[in-house]
Coordinates of C-alpha atoms in Angstrom, one line a residue:
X13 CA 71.6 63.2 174.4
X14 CA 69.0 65.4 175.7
X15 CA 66.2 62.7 175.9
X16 CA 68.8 60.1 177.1
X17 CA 66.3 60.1 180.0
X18 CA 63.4 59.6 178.2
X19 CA 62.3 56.1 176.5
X20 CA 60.7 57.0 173.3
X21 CA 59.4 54.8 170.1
X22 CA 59.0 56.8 166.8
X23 CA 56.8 54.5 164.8
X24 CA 57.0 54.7 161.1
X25 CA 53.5 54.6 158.9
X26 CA 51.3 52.0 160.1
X27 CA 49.4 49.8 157.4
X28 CA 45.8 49.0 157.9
X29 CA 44.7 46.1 155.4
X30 CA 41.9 47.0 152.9
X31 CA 39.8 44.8 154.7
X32 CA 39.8 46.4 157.7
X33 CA 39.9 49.9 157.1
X34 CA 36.6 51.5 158.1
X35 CA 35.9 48.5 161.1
X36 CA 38.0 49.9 164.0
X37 CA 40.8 47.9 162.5
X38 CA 43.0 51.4 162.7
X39 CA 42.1 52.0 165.8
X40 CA 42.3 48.6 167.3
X41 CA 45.8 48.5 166.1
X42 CA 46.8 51.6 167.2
X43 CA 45.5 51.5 170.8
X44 CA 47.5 47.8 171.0
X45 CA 50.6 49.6 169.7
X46 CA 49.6 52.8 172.2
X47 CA 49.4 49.7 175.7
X48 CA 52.6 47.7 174.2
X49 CA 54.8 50.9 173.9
X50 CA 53.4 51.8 177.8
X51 CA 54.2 48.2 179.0
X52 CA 57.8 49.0 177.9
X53 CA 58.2 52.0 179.4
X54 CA 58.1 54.1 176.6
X55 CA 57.3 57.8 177.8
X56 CA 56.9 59.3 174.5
X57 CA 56.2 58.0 170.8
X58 CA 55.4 59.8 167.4
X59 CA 53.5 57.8 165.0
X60 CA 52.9 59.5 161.2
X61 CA 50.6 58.7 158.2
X62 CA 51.1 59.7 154.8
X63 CA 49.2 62.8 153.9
X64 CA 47.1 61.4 151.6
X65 CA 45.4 59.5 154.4
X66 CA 45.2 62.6 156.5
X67 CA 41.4 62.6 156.8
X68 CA 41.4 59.5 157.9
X69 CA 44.4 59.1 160.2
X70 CA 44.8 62.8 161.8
X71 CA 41.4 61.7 163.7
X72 CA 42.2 58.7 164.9
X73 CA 45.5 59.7 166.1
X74 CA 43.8 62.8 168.1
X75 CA 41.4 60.0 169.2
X76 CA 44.3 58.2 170.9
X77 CA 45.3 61.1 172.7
X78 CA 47.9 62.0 170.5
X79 CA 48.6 65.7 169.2
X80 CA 50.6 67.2 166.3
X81 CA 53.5 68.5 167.2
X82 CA 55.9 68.5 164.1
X83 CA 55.5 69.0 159.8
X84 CA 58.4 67.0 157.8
X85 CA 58.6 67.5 154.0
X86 CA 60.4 65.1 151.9
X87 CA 62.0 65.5 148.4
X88 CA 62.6 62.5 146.3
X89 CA 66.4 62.9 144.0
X90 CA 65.5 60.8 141.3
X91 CA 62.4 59.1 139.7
X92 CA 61.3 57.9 142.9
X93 CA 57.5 59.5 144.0

């Protein structure tokens, strides 16, 4: 309740194809999810990257303007990983 007041999008991993990755395609996507979400109204969004791509993504999201702000761990309970 205590961002009732505040329109915000938490994005889940975005997906680059192969193809694309090293040709802005990152980027380009990210800055049209970045104008969409501001055309909304959106005041606040978190988007995430697995950490395997972190030397990759962490730049590009500082790029967009965006700064870390949170660490979540997972822990798979079964043969999941």
């Amino acid at each position: 309740l205590h961002y009732k007041s505040c329109l915000q999008a938490q994005m889940d991993i975005i997906y680059v194809e192969p193809n694309s990755r090293g040709l802005r395609g990152g980027r380009c996507l990210g800055e049209h999810i970045k104008h969409e979400h501001q055309r909304r109204g959106v005041k606040f969004m978190t988007m995430g990257y697995k950490v395997v791509h972190e030397k990759y993504m962490r730049d590009l999201l500082i790029q967009m303007g965006m700064s870390p702000f949170e660490v979540t761990y997972g822990l798979w309970f079964d043969d999941q990983s």
